[in-house]
């Protein structure tokens, strides 16, 4: 897998206009399987209220594929197969259907399970 392009998971111009020009002109720039529920439903107001929410979703997808291999069915992301037990709680929060419940980057960084898995590697 390749980590890249996460900066385009949910950029918006504003709530009224919805997605930024990049998404309006190239709606498939990000594979559907990596799009959070609010992107799939075009609920751009959810993305604006929690700016990091769709990015955290995408990082959760990358985390899943790191431990499980490539996913064909996006519903697989909602399972915690092969996610180490010390990461499962934060992983489930990262893929919450409510973007307001997803942790921000600082919270992830400070999470003991996340630090155990990724810090100083």
PDB file of C-alpha atoms in Angstrom:
ATOM      1  CA  UNK A   1       0.000   0.000   0.000  1.00  0.00           C
ATOM      2  CA  UNK A   2       1.019   3.585  -0.476  1.00  0.00           C
ATOM      3  CA  UNK A   3       0.342   6.372   1.988  1.00  0.00           C
ATOM      4  CA  UNK A   4      -0.521   9.488   0.079  1.00  0.00           C
ATOM      5  CA  UNK A   5      -3.309  11.763  -0.975  1.00  0.00           C
ATOM      6  CA  UNK A   6      -4.913  11.882   2.461  1.00  0.00           C
ATOM      7  CA  UNK A   7      -4.977  15.662   2.267  1.00  0.00           C
ATOM      8  CA  UNK A   8      -7.809  15.388  -0.260  1.00  0.00           C
ATOM      9  CA  UNK A   9     -10.229  13.255   1.742  1.00  0.00           C
ATOM     10  CA  UNK A  10     -12.657  16.036   2.592  1.00  0.00           C
ATOM     11  CA  UNK A  11     -11.683  19.559   1.589  1.00  0.00           C
ATOM     12  CA  UNK A  12     -14.544  22.028   1.231  1.00  0.00           C
ATOM     13  CA  UNK A  13     -14.835  25.595  -0.015  1.00  0.00           C
ATOM     14  CA  UNK A  14     -17.668  26.350   2.408  1.00  0.00           C
ATOM     15  CA  UNK A  15     -20.851  24.733   3.668  1.00  0.00           C
ATOM     16  CA  UNK A  16     -23.064  26.227   0.961  1.00  0.00           C
ATOM     17  CA  UNK A  17     -20.849  25.305  -1.994  1.00  0.00           C
ATOM     18  CA  UNK A  18     -19.804  21.916  -0.656  1.00  0.00           C
ATOM     19  CA  UNK A  19     -16.701  20.258  -2.009  1.00  0.00           C
ATOM     20  CA  UNK A  20     -13.782  22.270  -3.226  1.00  0.00           C
ATOM     21  CA  UNK A  21     -13.148  22.658  -6.943  1.00  0.00           C
ATOM     22  CA  UNK A  22     -10.909  19.594  -6.981  1.00  0.00           C
ATOM     23  CA  UNK A  23     -13.777  17.362  -5.800  1.00  0.00           C
ATOM     24  CA  UNK A  24     -16.370  19.012  -8.023  1.00  0.00           C
ATOM     25  CA  UNK A  25     -14.237  18.444 -11.123  1.00  0.00           C
ATOM     26  CA  UNK A  26     -12.780  15.063 -10.096  1.00  0.00           C
ATOM     27  CA  UNK A  27     -15.261  13.339  -7.746  1.00  0.00           C
ATOM     28  CA  UNK A  28     -13.446  10.006  -7.997  1.00  0.00           C
ATOM     29  CA  UNK A  29     -10.024  11.321  -6.980  1.00  0.00           C
ATOM     30  CA  UNK A  30     -10.326   9.253  -3.807  1.00  0.00           C
ATOM     31  CA  UNK A  31     -11.526   5.656  -4.058  1.00  0.00           C
ATOM     32  CA  UNK A  32     -15.037   5.252  -2.645  1.00  0.00           C
ATOM     33  CA  UNK A  33     -13.866   2.637  -0.183  1.00  0.00           C
ATOM     34  CA  UNK A  34     -11.795   5.302   1.626  1.00  0.00           C
ATOM     35  CA  UNK A  35     -14.550   7.917   1.742  1.00  0.00           C
ATOM     36  CA  UNK A  36     -16.215   8.402   5.122  1.00  0.00           C
ATOM     37  CA  UNK A  37     -20.012   8.121   5.345  1.00  0.00           C
ATOM     38  CA  UNK A  38     -20.489  11.890   5.277  1.00  0.00           C
ATOM     39  CA  UNK A  39     -18.601  12.138   1.970  1.00  0.00           C
ATOM     40  CA  UNK A  40     -20.598   9.297   0.446  1.00  0.00           C
ATOM     41  CA  UNK A  41     -23.841  11.052   1.453  1.00  0.00           C
ATOM     42  CA  UNK A  42     -22.567  14.506   0.378  1.00  0.00           C
ATOM     43  CA  UNK A  43     -23.092  15.834   3.906  1.00  0.00           C
ATOM     44  CA  UNK A  44     -20.456  18.528   3.580  1.00  0.00           C
ATOM     45  CA  UNK A  45     -21.706  20.400   6.641  1.00  0.00           C
ATOM     46  CA  UNK A  46     -20.429  17.455   8.742  1.00  0.00           C
ATOM     47  CA  UNK A  47     -16.972  17.850   7.254  1.00  0.00           C
ATOM     48  CA  UNK A  48     -16.899  21.560   8.002  1.00  0.00           C
ATOM     49  CA  UNK A  49     -17.966  21.051  11.633  1.00  0.00           C
ATOM     50  CA  UNK A  50     -15.156  18.536  12.249  1.00  0.00           C
ATOM     51  CA  UNK A  51     -12.360  19.392   9.856  1.00  0.00           C
ATOM     52  CA  UNK A  52     -10.194  16.420  10.778  1.00  0.00           C
ATOM     53  CA  UNK A  53     -12.992  13.830  10.720  1.00  0.00           C
ATOM     54  CA  UNK A  54     -12.611  12.586   7.161  1.00  0.00           C
ATOM     55  CA  UNK A  55      -8.811  12.547   7.426  1.00  0.00           C
ATOM     56  CA  UNK A  56      -8.956  10.445  10.589  1.00  0.00           C
ATOM     57  CA  UNK A  57     -11.359   8.064   8.806  1.00  0.00           C
ATOM     58  CA  UNK A  58      -8.829   7.663   5.974  1.00  0.00           C
ATOM     59  CA  UNK A  59      -5.961   7.044   8.418  1.00  0.00           C
ATOM     60  CA  UNK A  60      -8.129   4.380  10.062  1.00  0.00           C
ATOM     61  CA  UNK A  61      -8.600   2.739   6.655  1.00  0.00           C
ATOM     62  CA  UNK A  62      -4.839   2.742   6.097  1.00  0.00           C
ATOM     63  CA  UNK A  63      -4.373   1.271   9.587  1.00  0.00           C
ATOM     64  CA  UNK A  64      -6.849  -1.518   8.784  1.00  0.00           C
ATOM     65  CA  UNK A  65      -5.097  -2.355   5.518  1.00  0.00           C
ATOM     66  CA  UNK A  66      -1.726  -2.316   7.283  1.00  0.00           C
ATOM     67  CA  UNK A  67      -2.861  -5.176   9.499  1.00  0.00           C
ATOM     68  CA  UNK A  68      -5.266  -6.957   7.130  1.00  0.00           C
ATOM     69  CA  UNK A  69      -4.175  -6.315   3.551  1.00  0.00           C
ATOM     70  CA  UNK A  70      -6.093  -4.547   0.799  1.00  0.00           C
ATOM     71  CA  UNK A  71      -9.843  -4.228   1.172  1.00  0.00           C
ATOM     72  CA  UNK A  72     -12.329  -4.688  -1.650  1.00  0.00           C
ATOM     73  CA  UNK A  73     -15.481  -4.247   0.412  1.00  0.00           C
ATOM     74  CA  UNK A  74     -15.537  -1.013   2.465  1.00  0.00           C
ATOM     75  CA  UNK A  75     -17.752  -2.738   5.064  1.00  0.00           C
ATOM     76  CA  UNK A  76     -14.636  -4.676   6.079  1.00  0.00           C
ATOM     77  CA  UNK A  77     -13.265  -1.497   7.642  1.00  0.00           C
ATOM     78  CA  UNK A  78     -15.973  -1.743  10.283  1.00  0.00           C
ATOM     79  CA  UNK A  79     -14.479  -4.996  11.562  1.00  0.00           C
ATOM     80  CA  UNK A  80     -11.427  -5.022  13.783  1.00  0.00           C
ATOM     81  CA  UNK A  81      -9.867  -8.205  12.355  1.00  0.00           C
ATOM     82  CA  UNK A  82      -6.156  -8.419  13.093  1.00  0.00           C
ATOM     83  CA  UNK A  83      -6.053  -4.944  14.664  1.00  0.00           C
ATOM     84  CA  UNK A  84      -3.894  -5.394  17.768  1.00  0.00           C
ATOM     85  CA  UNK A  85      -5.980  -5.349  20.970  1.00  0.00           C
ATOM     86  CA  UNK A  86      -4.162  -2.241  22.244  1.00  0.00           C
ATOM     87  CA  UNK A  87      -5.322  -0.313  19.128  1.00  0.00           C
ATOM     88  CA  UNK A  88      -8.897  -1.575  18.784  1.00  0.00           C
ATOM     89  CA  UNK A  89     -10.586   1.036  20.960  1.00  0.00           C
ATOM     90  CA  UNK A  90      -8.999   3.987  19.152  1.00  0.00           C
ATOM     91  CA  UNK A  91      -9.512   2.273  15.767  1.00  0.00           C
ATOM     92  CA  UNK A  92     -13.250   1.956  16.403  1.00  0.00           C
ATOM     93  CA  UNK A  93     -13.386   5.659  17.316  1.00  0.00           C
ATOM     94  CA  UNK A  94     -11.481   6.584  14.143  1.00  0.00           C
ATOM     95  CA  UNK A  95     -14.186   4.899  12.056  1.00  0.00           C
ATOM     96  CA  UNK A  96     -17.153   6.229  13.984  1.00  0.00           C
ATOM     97  CA  UNK A  97     -20.095   7.012  11.696  1.00  0.00           C
ATOM     98  CA  UNK A  98     -20.335  10.354  13.510  1.00  0.00           C
ATOM     99  CA  UNK A  99     -17.356  12.559  12.541  1.00  0.00           C
ATOM    100  CA  UNK A 100     -17.696  14.505  15.813  1.00  0.00           C
ATOM    101  CA  UNK A 101     -16.809  11.314  17.709  1.00  0.00           C
ATOM    102  CA  UNK A 102     -13.571  10.718  15.797  1.00  0.00           C
ATOM    103  CA  UNK A 103     -10.398  11.742  17.614  1.00  0.00           C
ATOM    104  CA  UNK A 104      -8.300  14.596  16.321  1.00  0.00           C
ATOM    105  CA  UNK A 105      -4.602  14.143  15.476  1.00  0.00           C
ATOM    106  CA  UNK A 106      -3.429  15.315  18.907  1.00  0.00           C
ATOM    107  CA  UNK A 107      -5.695  12.834  20.669  1.00  0.00           C
ATOM    108  CA  UNK A 108      -4.399  10.052  18.402  1.00  0.00           C
ATOM    109  CA  UNK A 109      -0.799  11.020  19.070  1.00  0.00           C
ATOM    110  CA  UNK A 110      -1.394  10.999  22.829  1.00  0.00           C
ATOM    111  CA  UNK A 111      -3.241   7.654  22.776  1.00  0.00           C
ATOM    112  CA  UNK A 112      -1.123   4.984  24.492  1.00  0.00           C
ATOM    113  CA  UNK A 113      -2.029   2.274  21.992  1.00  0.00           C
ATOM    114  CA  UNK A 114      -1.236   4.543  19.062  1.00  0.00           C
ATOM    115  CA  UNK A 115       2.083   5.546  20.626  1.00  0.00           C
ATOM    116  CA  UNK A 116       2.957   1.917  21.285  1.00  0.00           C
ATOM    117  CA  UNK A 117       2.326   1.022  17.650  1.00  0.00           C
ATOM    118  CA  UNK A 118       3.753   4.003  15.805  1.00  0.00           C
ATOM    119  CA  UNK A 119       5.877   6.347  17.916  1.00  0.00           C
ATOM    120  CA  UNK A 120       9.661   6.131  17.515  1.00  0.00           C
ATOM    121  CA  UNK A 121       9.445   3.678  14.615  1.00  0.00           C
TER     122      UNK A 121
END
